[in-house]
Amino acid sequence: MEVAPDLLGKVLVHGKTAGRIVEVEAYLGEDDKAAHASRGVTERTRVIFGPAGHAYVYFIYGMYECLNIVAEPEGVPGCVLIRALEPLCGLETMRRRRPKARRIEELASGPGRLTQAMAITRRHYGCDLTRGPITVRELEEEPAFEIAVSSRVGIRECADWPLRFYIAGSRFVSR
DNA sequence: CAATAGATCATCT
DNA sequence: GATGATCTATTGC
C-alpha cells in the first residue's frame, strides 16, 4: 500500500493513447474486507497474489471493467485500483470510444470510464505492465503536485479506510 | 441540483 | 440465484 501514492503522476500508455494517473485506491486483502482478495485465492483473484507490476482487470456490473495494478510481491495480496486518468495523447481516439463524454475531464474520470477510453479489457488480465502492450511510464519532469488522502468510494465494507489517494486540485479526479 | 433506478453478466454461494 | 471496487438517464424538489 506504500506504493499506491507513487503511482500518482505516472503515465499509463496503451497504443496511441496515454494518460496521467491522478487518482488511485489501495486494496490489501487479508483484513481488508472490501478487497476481492480477502476471501482467498480464486480463479479471478489469483493475479493479486502474484508478483507486482501485473494488471488485474475485472468485469463488473455487466458493462464495465476496472484496471488494477498488483503492488505486492508474490504470495502477498495487494493491488491498486486506478480510478482516474488525465488524458494526454490520442484524445481523438478516446473521444471516439466515449461519445458521451462532452468535456476532456469526462473522458477518463472514473474506473469504468478510463478502461473504455484506453480500450482495456479482460484480455489484458495478467499483463506485465513493464513490457506491454500496456505500460506504465515515469515522467522525467513531474509537475509539482500535492497528494491528498480520503476514504474509499463505491464500497460498503471498510469504506472509511483512508486508502484513496489523488492529486489535490486536479480537475480530472472523479466525484 | 440531489436522489434513484436501470442496464447487464462474470463470479461466487 | 444473488451480488457487485460503476455510469448514465431520468425523475423529483
PDB file of C-alpha atoms (C1' of nucleotides) in Angstrom:
ATOM      1  CA  MET A   1       0.000   0.000   0.000  1.00  0.00           C
ATOM      2  CA  GLU A   2       3.043   2.220   0.314  1.00  0.00           C
ATOM      3  CA  VAL A   3       3.441   2.249  -3.425  1.00  0.00           C
ATOM      4  CA  ALA A   4      -0.084   3.486  -4.119  1.00  0.00           C
ATOM      5  CA  PRO A   5       0.757   7.207  -3.842  1.00  0.00           C
ATOM      6  CA  ASP A   6       3.831   6.640  -6.007  1.00  0.00           C
ATOM      7  CA  LEU A   7       1.632   5.763  -8.942  1.00  0.00           C
ATOM      8  CA  LEU A   8       0.191   9.261  -8.933  1.00  0.00           C
ATOM      9  CA  GLY A   9       1.717  11.362 -11.688  1.00  0.00           C
ATOM     10  CA  LYS A  10       2.885   8.357 -13.709  1.00  0.00           C
ATOM     11  CA  VAL A  11       1.655   7.772 -17.222  1.00  0.00           C
ATOM     12  CA  LEU A  12      -0.348   4.826 -18.464  1.00  0.00           C
ATOM     13  CA  VAL A  13       0.316   4.064 -22.121  1.00  0.00           C
ATOM     14  CA  HIS A  14      -1.675   1.788 -24.415  1.00  0.00           C
ATOM     15  CA  GLY A  15      -1.081   2.093 -28.125  1.00  0.00           C
ATOM     16  CA  LYS A  16      -1.581   5.685 -29.193  1.00  0.00           C
ATOM     17  CA  THR A  17      -3.475   6.666 -26.094  1.00  0.00           C
ATOM     18  CA  ALA A  18      -1.848   7.787 -22.847  1.00  0.00           C
ATOM     19  CA  GLY A  19      -2.979   9.366 -19.624  1.00  0.00           C
ATOM     20  CA  ARG A  20      -1.572  10.637 -16.359  1.00  0.00           C
ATOM     21  CA  ILE A  21      -2.726   8.813 -13.237  1.00  0.00           C
ATOM     22  CA  VAL A  22      -4.414  11.300 -10.938  1.00  0.00           C
ATOM     23  CA  GLU A  23      -6.431   9.085  -8.611  1.00  0.00           C
ATOM     24  CA  VAL A  24      -5.862   5.622  -7.120  1.00  0.00           C
ATOM     25  CA  GLU A  25      -7.231   3.391  -4.409  1.00  0.00           C
ATOM     26  CA  ALA A  26      -5.365   0.707  -2.460  1.00  0.00           C
ATOM     27  CA  TYR A  27      -6.770  -2.724  -1.674  1.00  0.00           C
ATOM     28  CA  LEU A  28      -4.882  -5.005   0.633  1.00  0.00           C
ATOM     29  CA  GLY A  29      -6.641  -8.296   1.157  1.00  0.00           C
ATOM     30  CA  GLU A  30      -6.460 -10.322   4.360  1.00  0.00           C
ATOM     31  CA  ASP A  31      -8.075  -7.872   6.762  1.00  0.00           C
ATOM     32  CA  ASP A  32      -9.421  -5.659   4.012  1.00  0.00           C
ATOM     33  CA  LYS A  33     -12.961  -6.997   3.695  1.00  0.00           C
ATOM     34  CA  ALA A  34     -13.630  -4.726   0.745  1.00  0.00           C
ATOM     35  CA  ALA A  35     -10.867  -6.265  -1.350  1.00  0.00           C
ATOM     36  CA  HIS A  36     -11.622  -9.084  -3.726  1.00  0.00           C
ATOM     37  CA  ALA A  37      -8.600 -10.914  -2.388  1.00  0.00           C
ATOM     38  CA  SER A  38      -9.947 -11.040   1.156  1.00  0.00           C
ATOM     39  CA  ARG A  39     -11.820 -14.274   0.507  1.00  0.00           C
ATOM     40  CA  GLY A  40      -8.718 -16.128  -0.565  1.00  0.00           C
ATOM     41  CA  VAL A  41      -7.368 -17.165  -3.909  1.00  0.00           C
ATOM     42  CA  THR A  42      -9.891 -17.854  -6.651  1.00  0.00           C
ATOM     43  CA  GLU A  43      -9.688 -18.080 -10.402  1.00  0.00           C
ATOM     44  CA  ARG A  44     -10.472 -14.349 -10.612  1.00  0.00           C
ATOM     45  CA  THR A  45      -8.183 -13.039  -7.897  1.00  0.00           C
ATOM     46  CA  ARG A  46      -5.127 -15.205  -8.333  1.00  0.00           C
ATOM     47  CA  VAL A  47      -3.107 -12.436 -10.036  1.00  0.00           C
ATOM     48  CA  ILE A  48      -3.359 -10.297  -6.915  1.00  0.00           C
ATOM     49  CA  PHE A  49      -1.308 -12.897  -5.105  1.00  0.00           C
ATOM     50  CA  GLY A  50       1.272 -12.956  -7.879  1.00  0.00           C
ATOM     51  CA  PRO A  51       4.301 -10.694  -8.405  1.00  0.00           C
ATOM     52  CA  ALA A  52       3.899  -6.903  -8.573  1.00  0.00           C
ATOM     53  CA  GLY A  53       3.676  -4.948 -11.789  1.00  0.00           C
ATOM     54  CA  HIS A  54       0.943  -7.009 -13.399  1.00  0.00           C
ATOM     55  CA  ALA A  55      -2.532  -5.939 -14.455  1.00  0.00           C
ATOM     56  CA  TYR A  56      -5.637  -7.183 -12.682  1.00  0.00           C
ATOM     57  CA  VAL A  57      -8.636  -6.416 -14.857  1.00  0.00           C
ATOM     58  CA  TYR A  58     -12.099  -7.467 -13.776  1.00  0.00           C
ATOM     59  CA  PHE A  59     -15.565  -7.145 -15.218  1.00  0.00           C
ATOM     60  CA  ILE A  60     -18.267  -5.620 -13.029  1.00  0.00           C
ATOM     61  CA  TYR A  61     -21.940  -4.660 -13.207  1.00  0.00           C
ATOM     62  CA  GLY A  62     -22.328  -6.355 -16.543  1.00  0.00           C
ATOM     63  CA  MET A  63     -20.864  -3.495 -18.563  1.00  0.00           C
ATOM     64  CA  TYR A  64     -17.764  -2.001 -17.039  1.00  0.00           C
ATOM     65  CA  GLU A  65     -14.274  -3.173 -16.238  1.00  0.00           C
ATOM     66  CA  CYS A  66     -11.716  -1.833 -13.795  1.00  0.00           C
ATOM     67  CA  LEU A  67      -7.955  -1.755 -14.029  1.00  0.00           C
ATOM     68  CA  ASN A  68      -5.758  -2.645 -11.069  1.00  0.00           C
ATOM     69  CA  ILE A  69      -2.008  -2.847 -10.670  1.00  0.00           C
ATOM     70  CA  VAL A  70      -0.630  -5.591  -8.442  1.00  0.00           C
ATOM     71  CA  ALA A  71       1.517  -3.893  -5.841  1.00  0.00           C
ATOM     72  CA  GLU A  72       2.885  -6.588  -3.533  1.00  0.00           C
ATOM     73  CA  PRO A  73       5.455  -9.359  -4.062  1.00  0.00           C
ATOM     74  CA  GLU A  74       4.392 -12.890  -4.866  1.00  0.00           C
ATOM     75  CA  GLY A  75       2.387 -14.515  -2.087  1.00  0.00           C
ATOM     76  CA  VAL A  76       1.158 -11.257  -0.593  1.00  0.00           C
ATOM     77  CA  PRO A  77      -2.227  -9.964  -1.770  1.00  0.00           C
ATOM     78  CA  GLY A  78      -2.382  -6.285  -2.636  1.00  0.00           C
ATOM     79  CA  CYS A  79      -3.373  -4.148  -5.578  1.00  0.00           C
ATOM     80  CA  VAL A  80      -4.063  -0.577  -6.581  1.00  0.00           C
ATOM     81  CA  LEU A  81      -7.217   0.414  -8.414  1.00  0.00           C
ATOM     82  CA  ILE A  82      -6.768   3.167 -10.982  1.00  0.00           C
ATOM     83  CA  ARG A  83      -9.751   5.451 -10.549  1.00  0.00           C
ATOM     84  CA  ALA A  84      -8.999   8.430 -12.775  1.00  0.00           C
ATOM     85  CA  LEU A  85      -6.719   9.480 -15.620  1.00  0.00           C
ATOM     86  CA  GLU A  86      -5.791  12.796 -17.195  1.00  0.00           C
ATOM     87  CA  PRO A  87      -5.839  12.223 -20.982  1.00  0.00           C
ATOM     88  CA  LEU A  88      -2.563  13.199 -22.665  1.00  0.00           C
ATOM     89  CA  CYS A  89      -2.272  11.525 -26.067  1.00  0.00           C
ATOM     90  CA  GLY A  90      -4.777  10.109 -28.531  1.00  0.00           C
ATOM     91  CA  LEU A  91      -7.549  12.409 -27.437  1.00  0.00           C
ATOM     92  CA  GLU A  92      -9.484  11.881 -30.661  1.00  0.00           C
ATOM     93  CA  THR A  93      -9.318   8.116 -30.247  1.00  0.00           C
ATOM     94  CA  MET A  94     -10.547   8.339 -26.702  1.00  0.00           C
ATOM     95  CA  ARG A  95     -13.320  10.701 -27.661  1.00  0.00           C
ATOM     96  CA  ARG A  96     -14.454   8.264 -30.326  1.00  0.00           C
ATOM     97  CA  ARG A  97     -14.577   5.452 -27.767  1.00  0.00           C
ATOM     98  CA  ARG A  98     -16.608   7.545 -25.370  1.00  0.00           C
ATOM     99  CA  PRO A  99     -19.059   9.633 -27.405  1.00  0.00           C
ATOM    100  CA  LYS A 100     -20.953  10.500 -24.260  1.00  0.00           C
ATOM    101  CA  ALA A 101     -18.075  12.459 -22.809  1.00  0.00           C
ATOM    102  CA  ARG A 102     -18.509  16.087 -23.743  1.00  0.00           C
ATOM    103  CA  ARG A 103     -15.530  17.509 -21.909  1.00  0.00           C
ATOM    104  CA  ILE A 104     -11.992  16.210 -21.617  1.00  0.00           C
ATOM    105  CA  GLU A 105     -12.401  15.804 -17.881  1.00  0.00           C
ATOM    106  CA  GLU A 106     -15.117  13.232 -18.500  1.00  0.00           C
ATOM    107  CA  LEU A 107     -13.029  11.015 -20.774  1.00  0.00           C
ATOM    108  CA  ALA A 108     -11.347   9.018 -18.023  1.00  0.00           C
ATOM    109  CA  SER A 109     -12.528  10.356 -14.660  1.00  0.00           C
ATOM    110  CA  GLY A 110     -13.731   7.042 -13.270  1.00  0.00           C
ATOM    111  CA  PRO A 111     -12.711   3.374 -13.099  1.00  0.00           C
ATOM    112  CA  GLY A 112     -15.126   2.250 -15.790  1.00  0.00           C
ATOM    113  CA  ARG A 113     -14.521   5.307 -17.929  1.00  0.00           C
ATOM    114  CA  LEU A 114     -10.774   5.044 -18.227  1.00  0.00           C
ATOM    115  CA  THR A 115     -10.891   1.420 -19.308  1.00  0.00           C
ATOM    116  CA  GLN A 116     -13.225   2.389 -22.131  1.00  0.00           C
ATOM    117  CA  ALA A 117     -11.102   5.343 -23.133  1.00  0.00           C
ATOM    118  CA  MET A 118      -7.922   3.261 -23.130  1.00  0.00           C
ATOM    119  CA  ALA A 119      -9.622   0.175 -24.627  1.00  0.00           C
ATOM    120  CA  ILE A 120      -8.617  -2.051 -21.734  1.00  0.00           C
ATOM    121  CA  THR A 121     -10.458  -5.363 -21.447  1.00  0.00           C
ATOM    122  CA  ARG A 122     -10.196  -8.693 -19.675  1.00  0.00           C
ATOM    123  CA  ARG A 123      -7.805  -9.663 -22.457  1.00  0.00           C
ATOM    124  CA  HIS A 124      -5.193  -7.718 -20.548  1.00  0.00           C
ATOM    125  CA  TYR A 125      -5.759  -9.718 -17.390  1.00  0.00           C
ATOM    126  CA  GLY A 126      -2.347 -10.716 -16.032  1.00  0.00           C
ATOM    127  CA  CYS A 127      -0.383  -8.474 -18.403  1.00  0.00           C
ATOM    128  CA  ASP A 128       3.108  -7.401 -17.413  1.00  0.00           C
ATOM    129  CA  LEU A 129       2.860  -3.617 -17.238  1.00  0.00           C
ATOM    130  CA  THR A 130       6.598  -3.182 -17.692  1.00  0.00           C
ATOM    131  CA  ARG A 131       6.597  -4.870 -21.075  1.00  0.00           C
ATOM    132  CA  GLY A 132       3.294  -4.111 -22.738  1.00  0.00           C
ATOM    133  CA  PRO A 133       1.056  -3.932 -24.651  1.00  0.00           C
ATOM    134  CA  ILE A 134       0.109  -1.674 -21.781  1.00  0.00           C
ATOM    135  CA  THR A 135       2.922   0.104 -19.974  1.00  0.00           C
ATOM    136  CA  VAL A 136       3.341   2.447 -17.052  1.00  0.00           C
ATOM    137  CA  ARG A 137       5.994   5.092 -17.604  1.00  0.00           C
ATOM    138  CA  GLU A 138       7.591   7.531 -15.259  1.00  0.00           C
ATOM    139  CA  LEU A 139       7.813  11.156 -16.296  1.00  0.00           C
ATOM    140  CA  GLU A 140      11.177  12.891 -16.469  1.00  0.00           C
ATOM    141  CA  GLU A 141       9.746  16.148 -15.261  1.00  0.00           C
ATOM    142  CA  GLU A 142       6.986  15.535 -12.835  1.00  0.00           C
ATOM    143  CA  PRO A 143       4.960  18.672 -12.332  1.00  0.00           C
ATOM    144  CA  ALA A 144       4.741  19.504  -8.670  1.00  0.00           C
ATOM    145  CA  PHE A 145       1.520  18.344  -7.093  1.00  0.00           C
ATOM    146  CA  GLU A 146       0.079  17.703  -3.680  1.00  0.00           C
ATOM    147  CA  ILE A 147      -1.162  14.285  -2.681  1.00  0.00           C
ATOM    148  CA  ALA A 148      -4.497  14.247  -0.895  1.00  0.00           C
ATOM    149  CA  VAL A 149      -5.954  11.306   1.034  1.00  0.00           C
ATOM    150  CA  SER A 150      -9.551  10.397   1.656  1.00  0.00           C
ATOM    151  CA  SER A 151     -11.805   7.435   2.284  1.00  0.00           C
ATOM    152  CA  ARG A 152     -12.627   4.993  -0.455  1.00  0.00           C
ATOM    153  CA  VAL A 153     -15.641   5.209  -2.716  1.00  0.00           C
ATOM    154  CA  GLY A 154     -18.172   2.777  -4.071  1.00  0.00           C
ATOM    155  CA  ILE A 155     -17.841   0.008  -1.494  1.00  0.00           C
ATOM    156  CA  ARG A 156     -19.630  -0.959   1.699  1.00  0.00           C
ATOM    157  CA  GLU A 157     -17.127  -2.794   3.871  1.00  0.00           C
ATOM    158  CA  CYS A 158     -14.307  -0.750   5.356  1.00  0.00           C
ATOM    159  CA  ALA A 159     -15.400   2.218   3.274  1.00  0.00           C
ATOM    160  CA  ASP A 160     -13.899   4.658   5.724  1.00  0.00           C
ATOM    161  CA  TRP A 161     -10.334   3.420   5.460  1.00  0.00           C
ATOM    162  CA  PRO A 162      -8.068   6.273   4.244  1.00  0.00           C
ATOM    163  CA  LEU A 163      -6.735   4.403   1.219  1.00  0.00           C
ATOM    164  CA  ARG A 164      -7.772   6.714  -1.595  1.00  0.00           C
ATOM    165  CA  PHE A 165      -5.045   8.949  -2.950  1.00  0.00           C
ATOM    166  CA  TYR A 166      -5.414  11.689  -5.541  1.00  0.00           C
ATOM    167  CA  ILE A 167      -3.723  14.788  -6.860  1.00  0.00           C
ATOM    168  CA  ALA A 168      -5.123  17.745  -4.986  1.00  0.00           C
ATOM    169  CA  GLY A 169      -6.885  20.268  -7.163  1.00  0.00           C
ATOM    170  CA  SER A 170      -6.898  18.138 -10.323  1.00  0.00           C
ATOM    171  CA  ARG A 171      -9.983  18.620 -12.467  1.00  0.00           C
ATOM    172  CA  PHE A 172      -9.726  15.018 -13.616  1.00  0.00           C
ATOM    173  CA  VAL A 173     -10.448  13.368 -10.283  1.00  0.00           C
ATOM    174  CA  SER A 174     -13.793  11.577 -10.164  1.00  0.00           C
ATOM    175  CA  ARG A 175     -16.574  12.838  -7.988  1.00  0.00           C
TER     176      ARG A 175
ATOM    177  C1'  DC B   1     -29.225  20.384  -8.176  1.00  0.00           C
ATOM    178  C1'  DA B   2     -29.971  15.668  -5.408  1.00  0.00           C
ATOM    179  C1'  DA B   3     -31.699  11.230  -5.414  1.00  0.00           C
ATOM    180  C1'  DT B   4     -32.747   6.896  -7.636  1.00  0.00           C
ATOM    181  C1'  DA B   5     -33.368   3.239 -10.874  1.00  0.00           C
ATOM    182  C1'  DG B   6     -31.831   0.504 -14.757  1.00  0.00           C
ATOM    183  C1'  DA B   7     -28.561  -1.743 -17.639  1.00  0.00           C
ATOM    184  C1'  DT B   8     -26.436  -6.475 -17.711  1.00  0.00           C
ATOM    185  C1'  DC B   9     -23.051 -10.512 -16.725  1.00  0.00           C
ATOM    186  C1'  DA B  10     -18.870 -12.861 -14.565  1.00  0.00           C
ATOM    187  C1'  DT B  11     -18.033 -14.786 -10.423  1.00  0.00           C
ATOM    188  C1'  DC B  12     -19.122 -16.817  -6.102  1.00  0.00           C
ATOM    189  C1'  DT B  13     -22.644 -19.215  -2.704  1.00  0.00           C
TER     190       DT B  13
ATOM    191  C1'  DG C   1     -29.752 -17.386  -7.706  1.00  0.00           C
ATOM    192  C1'  DA C   2     -27.657 -13.076  -5.633  1.00  0.00           C
ATOM    193  C1'  DT C   3     -24.477  -9.621  -5.828  1.00  0.00           C
ATOM    194  C1'  DG C   4     -21.119  -6.085  -7.186  1.00  0.00           C
ATOM    195  C1'  DA C   5     -14.159  -1.639  -6.296  1.00  0.00           C
ATOM    196  C1'  DT C   6     -19.933   1.612 -11.971  1.00  0.00           C
ATOM    197  C1'  DC C   7     -22.087   5.013 -15.210  1.00  0.00           C
ATOM    198  C1'  DT C   8     -25.833   7.224 -17.263  1.00  0.00           C
ATOM    199  C1'  DA C   9     -30.509   8.842 -17.801  1.00  0.00           C
ATOM    200  C1'  DT C  10     -34.500  10.147 -15.575  1.00  0.00           C
ATOM    201  C1'  DT C  11     -37.396  11.808 -12.075  1.00  0.00           C
ATOM    202  C1'  DG C  12     -38.388  14.760  -8.237  1.00  0.00           C
ATOM    203  C1'  DC C  13     -37.728  19.087  -5.472  1.00  0.00           C
TER     204       DC C  13
END
